Amino acid sequence: MARVLLIEDDVNVRAALSRALTKAGHLVQAESAALSGLRQVTAATPDVVILDLGLPDVDGVDALRMLRGISNVPVIVASARRTETDIIQLLNAGADDYVTKPFSAAHLQARITAVLRRRESSDTLDAVIAVGPLTIDQPRHTATLDDTVLELTRREFALLSYLARHAGRVVSKQELVEQVWKQPYIGAEATVDVHVSWLRRKLGETAAAPRLLRTVRGVGIMLSDEYLSDEAESSR
Ligand code: CA
């Protein structure tokens, strides 16, 4: 169940989506214009916002920018615009996802679930995480490996923290670009590769002889201590 704020001026679409999302167990609040919607972002603190781009009072992209000025709430944009340029512009303006009109309520429901899953809670972001010999103290912005403090840049720390929060799972480069770089995934793969290799060097390992950081070809990167015990065993 999520608190959904639906900003949509078409009365039929608004009614149909409200009904379907309520039926799916969400608490839905609907607004018909950008400014009243923005007021509700602060007043009702929704878990997710569905923002129609064709609103009567404010241009959709401007509305999105205004919303981003006041809140980090996940936003799914509903739009009839569909060129790649449009989508890039939306993601740059702070949309978490988009659906192209016309879409079904079931499709929107799936996007809502995905966006909420991706959005991490502040509890997770404030935790001290240990992965084998590696400890990441997120509130203090420090990482230690075998009790030695690692000298990491801001980006390397953010990357390592993200991988640590999802330790044991292969994280795709696309997810890293979106979640760590907060950018749309357009040709940024090389950037991820470069930062991973820098991070790997600081962890004292190589791609050929990984310990904690593993590249799964064609899939992504995983931080895990699950191979350390095998290593200890085989060197015994
Ligand atoms: Ca509209």
Coordinates of C-alpha atoms and ligand atoms in Angstrom, one line a residue:
M1 CA 0.0 0.0 0.0
A2 CA 1.3 3.4 -0.9
R3 CA 0.0 6.9 -0.7
V4 CA -0.4 8.0 -4.3
L5 CA -0.8 11.5 -5.4
L6 CA -2.3 11.6 -8.9
I7 CA -2.1 14.9 -10.8
E8 CA -4.2 14.6 -13.9
D9 CA -6.6 17.1 -15.5
D10 CA -8.5 14.6 -17.7
V11 CA -11.6 13.8 -15.5
N12 CA -12.1 10.4 -17.1
V13 CA -8.5 9.3 -16.8
R14 CA -8.3 10.6 -13.3
A15 CA -11.4 8.7 -12.2
A16 CA -10.4 5.5 -13.9
L17 CA -6.9 5.5 -12.4
S18 CA -8.1 6.6 -9.0
R19 CA -10.5 3.7 -9.0
A20 CA -8.0 1.1 -10.2
L21 CA -5.2 2.2 -7.8
T22 CA -7.6 2.3 -4.9
K23 CA -8.7 -1.2 -5.8
A24 CA -5.0 -2.3 -5.8
G25 CA -4.9 -1.2 -2.2
H26 CA -3.4 2.3 -2.5
L27 CA -4.5 5.4 -0.8
V28 CA -5.1 7.8 -3.7
Q29 CA -5.4 11.5 -3.7
A30 CA -6.2 13.2 -7.0
E31 CA -5.6 16.8 -8.2
S32 CA -6.5 18.3 -11.5
A33 CA -3.8 21.0 -11.8
A34 CA -0.1 21.4 -11.2
L35 CA -0.3 24.1 -8.5
S36 CA -2.9 22.4 -6.4
G37 CA -0.9 19.1 -6.9
L38 CA 2.3 20.8 -5.7
R39 CA 0.5 22.0 -2.6
Q40 CA -0.5 18.4 -1.9
V41 CA 3.1 17.2 -2.3
T42 CA 3.9 19.1 0.9
A43 CA 0.6 18.8 2.7
A44 CA -0.1 15.1 2.0
T45 CA 3.5 13.7 1.8
P46 CA 2.7 11.0 -0.7
D47 CA 4.9 8.0 -1.3
V48 CA 4.8 8.4 -5.0
V49 CA 3.4 11.1 -7.5
I50 CA 1.9 10.3 -10.9
L51 CA 2.3 13.5 -12.9
D52 CA 0.5 14.1 -16.1
L53 CA 2.5 16.5 -18.3
G54 CA -0.3 18.1 -20.1
L55 CA -1.8 20.2 -17.3
P56 CA -3.8 23.4 -17.8
D57 CA -1.9 25.7 -15.5
V58 CA 1.9 24.9 -15.7
D59 CA 4.0 23.2 -18.4
G60 CA 4.7 19.6 -17.3
V61 CA 8.5 19.9 -17.3
D62 CA 8.3 23.1 -15.3
A63 CA 5.9 21.5 -12.9
L64 CA 8.3 18.6 -12.4
R65 CA 11.2 21.0 -11.7
M66 CA 9.1 22.9 -9.2
L67 CA 8.2 19.7 -7.5
R68 CA 11.8 18.6 -7.3
G69 CA 12.5 22.0 -5.7
I70 CA 10.4 21.0 -2.7
S71 CA 10.5 17.2 -2.5
N72 CA 12.4 14.0 -3.2
V73 CA 9.3 11.9 -3.6
P74 CA 9.4 9.4 -6.5
V75 CA 7.7 10.8 -9.6
I76 CA 6.3 8.8 -12.5
V77 CA 5.5 11.0 -15.4
A78 CA 2.5 10.1 -17.6
S79 CA 3.0 11.6 -21.0
A80 CA 1.9 11.4 -24.6
R81 CA 5.4 12.7 -25.6
R82 CA 7.6 9.8 -26.5
T83 CA 10.8 10.8 -28.3
E84 CA 14.1 9.9 -26.8
T85 CA 14.9 13.6 -26.3
D86 CA 11.6 14.1 -24.4
I87 CA 12.4 11.2 -22.1
I88 CA 15.9 12.4 -21.5
Q89 CA 14.6 15.8 -20.7
L90 CA 12.1 14.4 -18.2
L91 CA 14.7 12.2 -16.5
N92 CA 17.0 15.1 -16.2
A93 CA 14.3 17.2 -14.7
G94 CA 13.9 14.6 -12.0
A95 CA 11.4 12.0 -13.1
D96 CA 12.0 8.5 -11.6
D97 CA 10.1 6.8 -14.4
Y98 CA 7.6 7.5 -17.1
V99 CA 4.7 5.9 -18.8
T100 CA 3.5 6.7 -22.3
K101 CA -0.1 7.4 -22.9
P102 CA -2.3 5.4 -23.3
F103 CA -1.3 3.0 -20.5
S104 CA -3.2 0.5 -18.4
A105 CA -3.7 0.8 -14.7
A106 CA -1.9 -2.6 -14.3
H107 CA 1.1 -1.2 -16.1
L108 CA 1.1 1.9 -13.9
Q109 CA 0.8 -0.3 -10.8
A110 CA 3.8 -2.3 -11.9
R111 CA 5.8 1.0 -12.3
I112 CA 4.7 2.2 -8.9
T113 CA 5.9 -1.0 -7.3
A114 CA 9.3 -0.8 -9.1
V115 CA 9.9 2.8 -8.2
L116 CA 9.1 2.2 -4.5
R117 CA 11.4 -0.8 -4.4
R118 CA 14.2 1.2 -5.9
R119 CA 13.7 4.1 -3.6
E120 CA 15.8 3.4 -0.5
S121 CA 14.7 4.3 3.0
S122 CA 16.6 6.7 5.1
D123 CA 17.3 3.9 7.5
T124 CA 19.3 2.1 4.9
L125 CA 21.2 5.2 4.0
D126 CA 22.2 5.9 7.6
A127 CA 23.4 2.4 8.4
V128 CA 26.9 1.2 9.1
I129 CA 27.4 -1.7 6.8
A130 CA 29.9 -4.6 7.1
V131 CA 30.8 -6.8 4.1
G132 CA 33.5 -9.2 5.3
P133 CA 36.6 -7.2 6.2
L134 CA 35.0 -4.0 4.8
T135 CA 33.1 -1.6 6.9
I136 CA 31.2 1.4 5.5
D137 CA 30.1 4.0 7.9
Q138 CA 27.6 6.1 5.9
P139 CA 26.8 8.8 8.4
R140 CA 30.5 9.5 8.8
H141 CA 31.4 9.0 5.2
T142 CA 34.3 6.6 6.0
A143 CA 35.2 3.2 4.8
T144 CA 37.7 0.8 6.3
L145 CA 39.2 -2.4 5.0
D146 CA 40.8 -4.6 7.6
D147 CA 40.7 -1.6 9.9
T148 CA 42.6 0.6 7.4
V149 CA 40.8 3.7 6.3
L150 CA 40.3 3.9 2.6
E151 CA 41.0 7.2 0.8
L152 CA 37.9 7.5 -1.4
T153 CA 36.6 10.3 -3.5
R154 CA 32.9 11.3 -2.9
R155 CA 31.8 9.3 -6.0
E156 CA 33.8 6.2 -5.1
F157 CA 32.3 6.3 -1.6
A158 CA 28.8 6.7 -3.0
L159 CA 29.5 3.8 -5.4
L160 CA 30.9 1.5 -2.7
S161 CA 28.1 2.4 -0.3
Y162 CA 25.5 1.6 -2.9
L163 CA 27.1 -1.8 -3.7
A164 CA 27.4 -2.5 0.0
R165 CA 23.7 -1.8 0.6
H166 CA 23.0 -4.3 -2.1
A167 CA 25.7 -6.8 -1.2
G168 CA 25.4 -10.2 -2.6
R169 CA 23.3 -9.0 -5.6
V170 CA 24.6 -8.2 -9.0
V171 CA 23.9 -4.6 -9.7
S172 CA 23.6 -3.5 -13.3
K173 CA 25.6 -0.6 -14.6
Q174 CA 22.3 1.0 -15.6
E175 CA 21.1 0.9 -12.0
L176 CA 24.4 2.4 -10.8
V177 CA 24.2 5.3 -13.3
E178 CA 20.6 6.0 -12.2
Q179 CA 21.1 5.6 -8.5
V180 CA 24.7 6.7 -7.8
W181 CA 25.2 9.2 -10.6
K182 CA 21.5 10.2 -10.6
Q183 CA 21.6 10.4 -14.4
P184 CA 19.7 8.8 -17.2
Y185 CA 21.6 5.8 -18.7
I186 CA 22.9 7.2 -21.9
G187 CA 26.4 6.2 -22.8
A188 CA 27.6 6.3 -19.2
E189 CA 28.8 2.7 -19.1
A190 CA 32.4 3.7 -19.5
T191 CA 32.2 6.1 -16.5
V192 CA 31.0 3.2 -14.3
D193 CA 33.8 1.0 -15.6
V194 CA 36.4 3.6 -14.8
H195 CA 35.1 4.2 -11.3
V196 CA 34.8 0.5 -10.6
S197 CA 38.5 0.0 -11.6
W198 CA 39.6 2.9 -9.4
L199 CA 37.6 1.5 -6.5
R200 CA 39.0 -2.0 -7.2
R201 CA 42.6 -0.6 -7.0
K202 CA 41.8 1.1 -3.6
L203 CA 40.4 -2.2 -2.3
G204 CA 43.8 -3.8 -3.3
E205 CA 42.4 -6.2 -5.8
T206 CA 42.3 -6.7 -9.5
A207 CA 39.7 -7.7 -12.0
A208 CA 41.7 -10.9 -12.6
A209 CA 42.0 -11.7 -8.9
P210 CA 38.9 -10.2 -7.3
R211 CA 38.1 -10.6 -3.6
L212 CA 35.1 -8.4 -2.8
L213 CA 34.3 -6.8 -6.0
R214 CA 33.2 -9.0 -8.9
T215 CA 32.3 -8.0 -12.4
V216 CA 29.7 -10.3 -13.9
R217 CA 30.2 -9.9 -17.6
G218 CA 27.2 -8.5 -19.4
V219 CA 25.2 -8.2 -16.2
G220 CA 26.9 -5.9 -13.7
I221 CA 28.9 -5.7 -10.5
M222 CA 28.6 -7.4 -7.2
L223 CA 30.1 -6.7 -3.8
S224 CA 30.2 -9.8 -1.8
D225 CA 32.3 -11.6 0.9
E226 CA 31.0 -15.0 -0.1
Y227 CA 34.2 -16.1 -1.9
L228 CA 36.5 -15.0 0.9
S229 CA 35.9 -18.2 3.0
D230 CA 36.6 -20.4 -0.1
E231 CA 39.8 -18.4 -0.6
A232 CA 40.9 -18.9 3.0
E233 CA 40.1 -22.6 2.7
S234 CA 42.1 -23.2 -0.5
S235 CA 45.1 -21.3 0.9
R236 CA 45.1 -23.4 4.0
Ligands
CA1 CA -3.7 16.2 -19.5

